[in-house]
Short mmCIF file of C-alpha atoms in Angstrom, two decimals:
data_model
loop_
_atom_site.label_atom_id
_atom_site.label_comp_id
_atom_site.label_asym_id
_atom_site.label_seq_id
_atom_site.Cartn_x
_atom_site.Cartn_y
_atom_site.Cartn_z
CA MET L 1 9.38 3.83 -0.65
CA ALA L 2 7.53 0.72 -2.21
CA LEU L 3 6.59 -2.24 -0.20
CA VAL L 4 5.38 -4.00 -3.27
CA PRO L 5 6.16 -6.86 -4.88
CA TYR L 6 8.62 -6.69 -7.60
CA GLU L 7 9.29 -7.91 -10.80
CA GLU L 8 12.81 -9.16 -10.66
CA THR L 9 15.08 -11.88 -12.43
CA ALA L 10 13.53 -15.04 -10.72
CA GLY L 11 15.93 -18.48 -9.00
CA VAL L 12 19.45 -17.40 -8.08
CA GLY L 13 19.37 -13.81 -8.87
CA LEU L 14 16.71 -13.28 -6.01
CA GLN L 15 18.89 -15.58 -3.63
CA LYS L 16 20.87 -12.61 -2.33
CA PHE L 17 17.56 -11.31 -1.60
CA HIS L 18 16.74 -13.55 1.19
CA LYS L 19 19.61 -13.50 3.25
CA PRO L 20 19.48 -11.87 6.34
CA LEU L 21 22.78 -10.13 6.31
CA ALA L 22 24.61 -8.63 3.11
CA THR L 23 27.68 -7.03 3.76
CA PHE L 24 29.89 -4.35 2.19
CA SER L 25 32.94 -2.15 2.44
CA PHE L 26 32.55 1.46 1.77
CA ALA L 27 34.37 4.65 3.71
CA ASN L 28 36.77 2.42 5.34
CA HIS L 29 34.05 0.35 7.07
CA THR L 30 32.37 -2.54 7.10
CA ILE L 31 28.70 -2.67 6.72
CA GLN L 32 26.39 -4.99 7.49
CA ILE L 33 22.88 -4.44 6.30
CA ARG L 34 19.78 -6.60 7.56
CA GLN L 35 17.37 -7.53 4.82
CA ASP L 36 14.06 -8.80 5.48
CA TRP L 37 12.09 -9.17 2.31
CA ARG L 38 9.41 -11.68 3.95
CA GLN L 39 8.41 -8.96 6.12
CA LEU L 40 8.90 -5.78 4.05
CA GLY L 41 9.26 -7.14 0.53
CA VAL L 42 11.67 -4.81 -1.89
CA ALA L 43 12.15 -1.69 1.01
CA ALA L 44 14.36 -4.11 2.98
CA VAL L 45 16.87 -5.50 0.80
CA VAL L 46 20.02 -4.41 -0.94
CA TRP L 47 19.26 -3.59 -4.89
CA ASP L 48 22.09 -3.08 -7.24
CA ALA L 49 21.56 0.61 -7.83
CA ALA L 50 21.76 1.22 -3.94
CA VAL L 51 25.49 -0.40 -4.27
CA VAL L 52 26.49 1.24 -7.48
CA LEU L 53 25.00 4.98 -6.55
CA SER L 54 27.76 3.98 -3.12
CA THR L 55 30.71 3.07 -4.84
CA TYR L 56 30.17 5.96 -6.94
CA LEU L 57 30.04 8.53 -4.26
CA GLU L 58 33.02 6.84 -2.75
CA MET L 59 35.20 7.51 -5.99
CA GLY L 60 34.22 11.48 -4.92
CA ALA L 61 32.26 12.20 -7.80
CA VAL L 62 30.30 15.05 -4.83
CA GLU L 63 32.08 16.68 -1.96
CA LEU L 64 30.58 15.19 0.83
CA ARG L 65 31.88 16.67 3.96
CA GLY L 66 29.63 19.02 5.09
CA CYS L 67 26.77 18.80 2.63
CA SER L 68 23.23 18.23 3.35
CA ALA L 69 21.72 15.66 1.85
CA VAL L 70 18.76 13.79 1.57
CA GLU L 71 18.08 9.95 0.67
CA LEU L 72 14.83 9.09 -0.97
CA GLY L 73 13.30 5.74 -0.44
CA ALA L 74 16.11 4.69 1.20
CA GLY L 75 14.74 1.44 2.10
CA THR L 76 17.76 -0.48 3.74
CA GLY L 77 19.35 3.14 4.34
CA LEU L 78 22.95 1.57 2.47
CA VAL L 79 23.32 5.03 0.34
CA GLY L 80 22.54 7.13 3.08
CA ILE L 81 25.00 5.43 5.68
CA VAL L 82 27.61 5.26 3.11
CA ALA L 83 26.73 9.17 2.88
CA ALA L 84 27.20 10.04 6.48
CA LEU L 85 30.53 7.90 6.63
CA LEU L 86 31.82 10.26 3.80
CA GLY L 87 31.76 13.11 6.21
CA ALA L 88 27.61 13.98 4.66
CA HIS L 89 24.89 15.12 7.20
CA VAL L 90 22.12 12.96 5.69
CA THR L 91 18.20 12.71 5.70
CA ILE L 92 17.47 9.25 5.43
CA THR L 93 13.69 8.82 4.63
CA ASP L 94 10.89 6.41 3.77
CA ARG L 95 7.18 5.71 4.93
CA LYS L 96 6.36 4.86 7.60
CA VAL L 97 6.16 1.19 8.15
CA ALA L 98 9.95 0.97 7.06
CA LEU L 99 11.11 3.25 9.19
CA GLU L 100 11.97 0.87 12.73
CA PHE L 101 14.10 -1.25 9.94
CA LEU L 102 15.82 2.00 8.20
CA LYS L 103 16.69 2.96 11.78
CA SER L 104 18.09 -0.52 12.97
CA ASN L 105 20.37 -0.61 9.93
CA VAL L 106 21.38 3.14 10.19
CA GLN L 107 22.29 2.55 14.11
CA ALA L 108 23.82 -0.45 13.50
CA ASN L 109 26.33 0.87 11.33
CA LEU L 110 27.20 4.33 12.16
CA PRO L 111 29.98 4.74 14.74
CA PRO L 112 28.52 6.99 17.63
CA HIS L 113 30.45 10.42 16.72
CA ILE L 114 29.17 9.73 13.36
CA GLN L 115 25.32 9.27 14.28
CA PRO L 116 24.63 12.60 15.22
CA LYS L 117 25.23 13.15 11.51
CA ALA L 118 22.24 10.68 10.05
CA VAL L 119 18.76 11.29 11.10
CA VAL L 120 15.57 8.79 9.52
CA LYS L 121 13.10 10.41 9.15
CA GLU L 122 9.81 10.07 7.61
CA LEU L 123 8.78 10.97 3.89
CA THR L 124 5.43 10.21 1.71
CA TRP L 125 6.31 11.75 -1.59
CA GLY L 126 3.93 14.08 -2.67
CA GLN L 127 2.40 14.03 1.04
CA ASN L 128 4.51 15.42 4.15
CA LEU L 129 6.18 17.97 2.32
CA GLY L 130 5.63 20.17 4.52
CA SER L 131 7.86 18.82 7.27
CA TYR L 132 10.72 19.73 5.07
CA SER L 133 11.63 23.57 4.10
CA PRO L 134 11.83 24.03 0.57
CA GLY L 135 15.40 23.71 -0.95
CA GLU L 136 16.57 22.60 1.83
CA PHE L 137 19.27 19.75 0.75
CA ASP L 138 22.58 20.37 -1.13
CA LEU L 139 22.38 16.85 -2.55
CA ILE L 140 18.99 14.50 -3.10
CA LEU L 141 20.19 10.77 -3.41
CA GLY L 142 17.99 7.94 -4.88
CA ALA L 143 18.44 4.58 -5.57
CA ASP L 144 16.07 2.35 -7.61
CA ILE L 145 13.44 4.07 -6.57
CA ILE L 146 11.78 4.93 -10.51
CA TYR L 147 9.65 1.71 -11.27
CA LEU L 148 6.10 2.70 -10.21
CA GLU L 149 4.61 4.40 -13.04
CA GLU L 150 1.61 5.99 -10.12
CA THR L 151 4.38 7.40 -8.05
CA PHE L 152 6.22 9.38 -10.76
CA ALA L 153 3.86 12.62 -10.35
CA ASP L 154 4.64 12.89 -6.83
CA LEU L 155 8.14 11.71 -6.67
CA LEU L 156 8.75 14.66 -9.63
CA GLN L 157 6.89 17.02 -6.49
CA THR L 158 8.99 15.76 -3.94
CA LEU L 159 12.45 16.52 -5.59
CA GLU L 160 11.28 20.05 -6.98
CA HIS L 161 10.02 20.83 -3.26
CA LEU L 162 13.64 19.33 -1.79
CA SER L 163 16.03 20.89 -4.52
CA SER L 164 17.14 24.94 -4.58
CA ASN L 165 18.99 26.06 -7.55
CA ARG L 166 21.88 25.09 -6.24
CA SER L 167 21.14 21.13 -5.28
CA VAL L 168 22.37 18.42 -7.42
CA ILE L 169 19.91 15.01 -7.88
CA LEU L 170 21.47 11.91 -8.18
CA LEU L 171 19.42 9.17 -9.27
CA ALA L 172 20.74 5.30 -9.51
CA CYS L 173 18.50 3.20 -11.84
CA ARG L 174 18.38 0.18 -14.07
CA ILE L 175 16.26 1.10 -17.10
CA ARG L 176 13.92 -1.82 -17.46
CA TYR L 177 10.28 -0.62 -19.09
CA GLU L 178 9.39 2.12 -21.49
CA ARG L 179 7.76 3.72 -18.54
CA ASP L 180 11.46 4.25 -16.95
CA ASN L 181 12.39 6.39 -19.84
CA ASN L 182 8.97 8.49 -19.15
CA PHE L 183 9.55 9.62 -16.05
CA LEU L 184 13.43 10.71 -17.42
CA ALA L 185 11.29 12.76 -19.92
CA MET L 186 9.27 13.89 -17.14
CA LEU L 187 12.30 14.75 -14.81
CA GLU L 188 13.92 17.15 -18.13
CA ARG L 189 11.00 19.37 -18.14
CA PRO L 190 12.21 21.09 -14.51
CA PHE L 191 15.91 20.10 -14.63
CA THR L 192 18.54 19.57 -16.72
CA VAL L 193 19.27 15.65 -16.96
CA SER L 194 23.04 14.41 -17.95
CA LYS L 195 23.87 10.74 -17.02
CA VAL L 196 26.67 10.70 -15.43
CA HIS L 197 28.05 7.18 -14.80
CA TYR L 198 26.93 3.41 -15.88
CA ASP L 199 27.86 0.07 -14.66
CA PRO L 200 27.86 -2.23 -17.35
CA ALA L 201 27.97 -5.37 -14.91
CA LYS L 202 24.91 -4.31 -12.98
CA ASP L 203 23.30 -2.98 -16.10
CA VAL L 204 22.58 0.61 -13.64
CA HIS L 205 22.55 3.89 -14.82
CA ILE L 206 23.21 7.37 -12.73
CA TYR L 207 21.54 10.21 -13.38
CA LYS L 208 22.44 13.99 -12.66
CA ALA L 209 19.72 16.74 -12.31
CA GLN L 210 19.65 20.32 -11.46
CA LYS L 211 16.97 22.75 -11.51
CA ARG L 212 16.70 24.38 -15.47
CA ASN L 213 17.63 27.85 -13.96
CA GLN L 214 20.82 27.08 -12.81
CA ARG L 215 24.08 28.40 -14.86
CA GLU L 216 25.18 25.17 -16.65
CA ASP L 217 29.04 26.39 -15.86
CA LEU L 218 27.98 26.49 -11.43
#
């Protein structure tokens, strides 16, 4: 989603973002993600939260076969690619300026028989929601999309629009600033929110959210 400067540890920690390719192994596939920090900044590199969320999906935390999923602020598309490889029908979204880059990574990493299960589509939070049916998706995925306070209201509106009473939202993030906790507090008004995973090595949390009028035992 975001194509803006991003505060992160300088020096060695940033070197991985400047590599043209980042290679991963998920779902018995080698995935090579093209990165382009200079052209698109934070939208065109793989952040740790995407790796942790992809690992969580591979662990079988949710049933993906036949599932209708959407990835928000996909950037490089890693999470959506992994979800498709694991059997989901995935809509992989970002803002218009990032779509060609996103599409190139999706097409390069999905075998021909799986490519029909993945659609790359524009979604600017809070704006073109009319292109999506209310409650359209079973699973909503977001990796490191909670960091710009001015986007919080639009992101929350988008999550409410795309989810039904049956939908599961999984958000992976590193809690860097108080504003990150502020978003989680906003999320808890319309949704029940619980932390379902923590990766201490990468300091990434995964939160699960479901609409409050859903029965807790479902």
